[in-house]
Short mmCIF file of C-alpha atoms in Angstrom, two decimals:
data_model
loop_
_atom_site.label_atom_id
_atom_site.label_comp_id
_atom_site.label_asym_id
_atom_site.label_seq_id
_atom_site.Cartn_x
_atom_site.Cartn_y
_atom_site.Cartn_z
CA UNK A 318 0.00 0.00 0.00
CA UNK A 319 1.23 3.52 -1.34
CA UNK A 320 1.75 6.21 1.69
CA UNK A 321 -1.19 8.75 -0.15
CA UNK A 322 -3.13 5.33 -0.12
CA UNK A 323 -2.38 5.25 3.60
CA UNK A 324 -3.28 8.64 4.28
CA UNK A 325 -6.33 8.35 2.03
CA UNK A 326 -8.36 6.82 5.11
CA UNK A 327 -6.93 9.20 7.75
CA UNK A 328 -8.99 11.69 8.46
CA UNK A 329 -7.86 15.54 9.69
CA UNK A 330 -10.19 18.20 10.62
CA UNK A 331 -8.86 22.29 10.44
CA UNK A 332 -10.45 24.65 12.71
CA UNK A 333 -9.66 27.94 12.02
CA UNK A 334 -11.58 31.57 11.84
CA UNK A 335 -9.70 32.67 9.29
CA UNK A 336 -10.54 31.42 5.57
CA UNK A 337 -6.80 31.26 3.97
CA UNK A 338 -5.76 29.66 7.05
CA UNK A 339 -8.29 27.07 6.67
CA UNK A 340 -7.31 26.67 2.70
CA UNK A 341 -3.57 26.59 2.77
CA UNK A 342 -4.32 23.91 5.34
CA UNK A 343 -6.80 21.93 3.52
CA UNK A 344 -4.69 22.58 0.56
CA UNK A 345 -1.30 21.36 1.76
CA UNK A 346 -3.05 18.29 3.14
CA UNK A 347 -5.28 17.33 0.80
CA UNK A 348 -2.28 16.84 -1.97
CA UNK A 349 -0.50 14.61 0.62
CA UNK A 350 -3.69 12.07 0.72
CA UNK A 351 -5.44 13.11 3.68
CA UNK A 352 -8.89 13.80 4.35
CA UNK A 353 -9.59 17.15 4.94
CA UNK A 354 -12.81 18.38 7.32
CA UNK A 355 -13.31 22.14 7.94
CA UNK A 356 -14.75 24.22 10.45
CA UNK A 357 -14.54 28.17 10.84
CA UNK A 358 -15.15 28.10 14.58
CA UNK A 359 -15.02 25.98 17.19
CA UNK A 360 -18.50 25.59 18.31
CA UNK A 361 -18.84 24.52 14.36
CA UNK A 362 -16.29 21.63 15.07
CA UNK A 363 -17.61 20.47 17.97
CA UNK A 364 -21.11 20.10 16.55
CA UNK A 365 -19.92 18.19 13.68
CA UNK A 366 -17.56 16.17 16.20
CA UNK A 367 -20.64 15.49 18.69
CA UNK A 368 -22.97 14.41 16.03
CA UNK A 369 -20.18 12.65 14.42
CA UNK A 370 -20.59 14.10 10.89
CA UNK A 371 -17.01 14.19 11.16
CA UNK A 372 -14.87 11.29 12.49
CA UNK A 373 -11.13 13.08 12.39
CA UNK A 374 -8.24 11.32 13.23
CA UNK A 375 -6.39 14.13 14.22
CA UNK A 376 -7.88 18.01 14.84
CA UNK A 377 -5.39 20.93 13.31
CA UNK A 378 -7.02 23.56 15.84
CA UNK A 379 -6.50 27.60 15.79
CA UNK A 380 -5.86 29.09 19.45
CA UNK A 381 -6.72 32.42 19.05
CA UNK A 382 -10.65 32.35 17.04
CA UNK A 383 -13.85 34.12 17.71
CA UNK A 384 -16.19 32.78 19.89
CA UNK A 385 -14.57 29.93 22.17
CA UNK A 386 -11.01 30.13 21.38
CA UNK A 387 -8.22 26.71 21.22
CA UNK A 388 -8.15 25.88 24.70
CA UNK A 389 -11.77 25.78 25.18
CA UNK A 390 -12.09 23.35 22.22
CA UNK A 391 -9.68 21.14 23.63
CA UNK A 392 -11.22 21.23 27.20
CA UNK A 393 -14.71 20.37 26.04
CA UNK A 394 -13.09 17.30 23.80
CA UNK A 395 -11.41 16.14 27.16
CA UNK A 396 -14.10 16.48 29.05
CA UNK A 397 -16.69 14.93 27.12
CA UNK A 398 -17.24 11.16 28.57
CA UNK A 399 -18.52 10.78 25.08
CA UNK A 400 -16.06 11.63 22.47
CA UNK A 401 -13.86 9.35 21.53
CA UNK A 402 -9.46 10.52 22.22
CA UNK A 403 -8.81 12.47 19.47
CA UNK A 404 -5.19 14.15 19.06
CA UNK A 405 -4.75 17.97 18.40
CA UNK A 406 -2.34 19.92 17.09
CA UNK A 407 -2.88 23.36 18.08
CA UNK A 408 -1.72 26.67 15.87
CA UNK A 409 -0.78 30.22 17.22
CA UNK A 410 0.63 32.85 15.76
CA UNK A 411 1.37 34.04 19.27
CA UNK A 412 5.20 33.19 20.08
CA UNK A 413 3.88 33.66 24.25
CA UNK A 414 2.41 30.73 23.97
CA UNK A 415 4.72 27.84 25.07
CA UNK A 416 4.61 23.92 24.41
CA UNK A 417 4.15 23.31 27.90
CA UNK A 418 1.17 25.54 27.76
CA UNK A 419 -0.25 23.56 24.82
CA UNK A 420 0.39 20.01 26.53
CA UNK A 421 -1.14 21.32 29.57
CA UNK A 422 -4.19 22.32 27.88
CA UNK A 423 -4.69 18.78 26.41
CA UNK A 424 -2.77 19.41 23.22
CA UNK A 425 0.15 17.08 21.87
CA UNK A 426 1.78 19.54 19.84
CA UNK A 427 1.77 23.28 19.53
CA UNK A 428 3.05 25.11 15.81
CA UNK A 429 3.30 28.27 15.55
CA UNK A 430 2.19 30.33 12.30
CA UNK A 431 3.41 31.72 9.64
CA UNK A 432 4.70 27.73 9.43
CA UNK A 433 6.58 26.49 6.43
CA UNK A 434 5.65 23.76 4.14
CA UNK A 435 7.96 21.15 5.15
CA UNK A 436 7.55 22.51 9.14
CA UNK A 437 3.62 21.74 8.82
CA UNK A 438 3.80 18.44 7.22
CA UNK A 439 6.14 17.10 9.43
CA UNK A 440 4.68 17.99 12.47
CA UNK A 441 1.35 16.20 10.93
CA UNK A 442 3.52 13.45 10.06
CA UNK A 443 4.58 12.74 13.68
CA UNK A 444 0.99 11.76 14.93
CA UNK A 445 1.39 8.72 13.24
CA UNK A 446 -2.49 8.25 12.18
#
């Protein structure tokens, strides 16, 4: 089995306010093979998450949004005796922000934006789904 037939079956969902955010992501991803979900907020994602319209394997998740930001997200996934573990890689473009902070919050990895091609998929490509 091929690697895009691999990723063909793994499943990411982007949550991000901001439209080109939410393309270049979808974008870069979807020429790897992956899946690609969106959601412009994150009361959007975790309607399609609780209803499962949307089965992700991984959630690419904006800190900083309208509405309930990153860390709210993440809290109401771990917190939901419901939901299935799903991993999250969350995005900043705020440099205050530390890993720790990130891990603490429920997140396994933290990238911060503007992120390079090869930065992004790598950091995908360690989840392992």
């Amino acid at each position: 089995m091929s690697l895009v037939t691999e990723r063909q079956t793994k499943r990411i969902l982007v949550v991000d306010d901001v439209a080109d955010n939410v393309f270049l992501a979808q974008f870069i991803l979807e020429t790897q093979g992956y899946q690609v979900n969106t959601a412009e907020s994150g009361e959007t994602a975790l309607a399609l998450i609780q209803t499962e319209a949307v089965k992700p394997d991984l959630i690419i998740l904006d800190l900083m949004m309208s509405g309930i930001n990153g860390y709210e997200v993440i809290d109401r996934l771990r917190n939901h005796q419901n939901l299935p573990y799903i991993p999250v890689l969350l995005m900043t473009a705020n440099q205050d922000v530390s890993c720790q902070q990130a891990k603490e919050a429920g997140a396994e990895r933290l990238l911060y934006k503007p992120f390079d091609l090869e930065q992004f998929l790598t950091t995908v490509e360690l989840f392992d789904i």
